[in-house]
Tab-separated table of C-alpha atoms in Angstrom:
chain	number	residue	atom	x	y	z
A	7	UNK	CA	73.939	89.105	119.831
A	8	UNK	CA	74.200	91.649	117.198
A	9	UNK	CA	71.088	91.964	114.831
A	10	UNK	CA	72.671	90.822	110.979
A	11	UNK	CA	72.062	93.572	108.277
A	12	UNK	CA	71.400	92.764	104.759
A	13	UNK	CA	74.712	92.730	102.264
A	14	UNK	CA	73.386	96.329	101.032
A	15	UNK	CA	72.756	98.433	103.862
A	16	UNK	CA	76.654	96.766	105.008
A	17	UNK	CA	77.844	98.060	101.750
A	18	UNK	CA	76.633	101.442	101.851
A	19	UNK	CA	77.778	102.013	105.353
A	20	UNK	CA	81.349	100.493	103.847
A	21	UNK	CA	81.030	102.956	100.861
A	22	UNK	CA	80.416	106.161	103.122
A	23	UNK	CA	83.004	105.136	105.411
A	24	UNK	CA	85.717	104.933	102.562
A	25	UNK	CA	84.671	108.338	101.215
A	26	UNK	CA	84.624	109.997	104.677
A	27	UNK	CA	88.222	108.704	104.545
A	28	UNK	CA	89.444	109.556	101.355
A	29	UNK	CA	88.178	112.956	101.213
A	30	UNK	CA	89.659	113.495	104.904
A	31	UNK	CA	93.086	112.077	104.009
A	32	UNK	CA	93.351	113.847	100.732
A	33	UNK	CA	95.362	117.615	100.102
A	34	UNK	CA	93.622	120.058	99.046
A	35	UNK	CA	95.112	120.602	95.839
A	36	UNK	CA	94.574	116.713	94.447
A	37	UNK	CA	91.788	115.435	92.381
A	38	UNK	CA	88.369	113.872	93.559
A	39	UNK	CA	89.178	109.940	92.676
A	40	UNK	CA	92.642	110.737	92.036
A	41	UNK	CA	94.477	107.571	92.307
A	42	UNK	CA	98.302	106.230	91.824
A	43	UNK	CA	98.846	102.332	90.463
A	44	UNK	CA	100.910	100.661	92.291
A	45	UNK	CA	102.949	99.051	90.182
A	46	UNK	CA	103.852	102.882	89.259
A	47	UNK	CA	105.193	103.344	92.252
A	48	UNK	CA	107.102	99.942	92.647
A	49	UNK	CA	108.033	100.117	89.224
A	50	UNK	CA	108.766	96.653	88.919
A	51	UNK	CA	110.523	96.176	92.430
A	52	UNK	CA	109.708	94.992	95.760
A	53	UNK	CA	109.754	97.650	97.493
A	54	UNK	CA	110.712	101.730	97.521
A	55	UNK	CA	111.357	104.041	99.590
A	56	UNK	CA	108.754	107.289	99.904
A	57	UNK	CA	109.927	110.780	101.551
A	58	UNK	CA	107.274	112.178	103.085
A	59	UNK	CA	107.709	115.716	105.247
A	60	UNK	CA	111.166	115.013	105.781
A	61	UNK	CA	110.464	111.101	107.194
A	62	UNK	CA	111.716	108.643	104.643
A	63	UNK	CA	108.774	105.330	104.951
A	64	UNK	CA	109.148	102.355	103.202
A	65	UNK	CA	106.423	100.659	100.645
A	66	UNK	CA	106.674	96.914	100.089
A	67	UNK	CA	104.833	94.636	98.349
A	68	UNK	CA	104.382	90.965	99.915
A	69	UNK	CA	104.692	87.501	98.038
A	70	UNK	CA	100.600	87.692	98.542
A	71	UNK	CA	100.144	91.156	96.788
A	72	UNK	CA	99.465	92.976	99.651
A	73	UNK	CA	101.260	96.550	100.807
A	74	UNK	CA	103.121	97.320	103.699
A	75	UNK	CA	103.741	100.878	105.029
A	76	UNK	CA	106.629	100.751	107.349
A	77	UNK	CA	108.319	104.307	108.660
């Protein structure tokens, strides 16, 4: 059985994690905490397609508000 950690020390870890990420995922050339809405992207639809190094992938939003990637 795992030792349980207090809601902090989980949240930092959780924090770290998701800038390890963003900072590894990001180009060069974009902002620190540059983010896109959503609903820009969707602009009011379902879903749209996004053309990405010559792959076209497809973003749609579900009844439950949650995104799927699909290529």
């Amino acid at each position: 059985m795992s030792p349980v950690q207090p809601a902090s020390a989980t949240l930092s870890l959780l924090s770290r994690r998701n800038d390890h990420a963003e900072t590894a995922a990001a180009p060069a050339h974009s902002a620190p905490g540059c983010a896109v809405d959503s609903n820009e992207l969707l602009r009011g639809q379902k879903a749209v397609d996004i053309v990405h190094n010559g792959s076209t992938y497809r973003l749609q939003a579900t009844r439950l508000g949650k995104l799927i990637l699909t290529k």
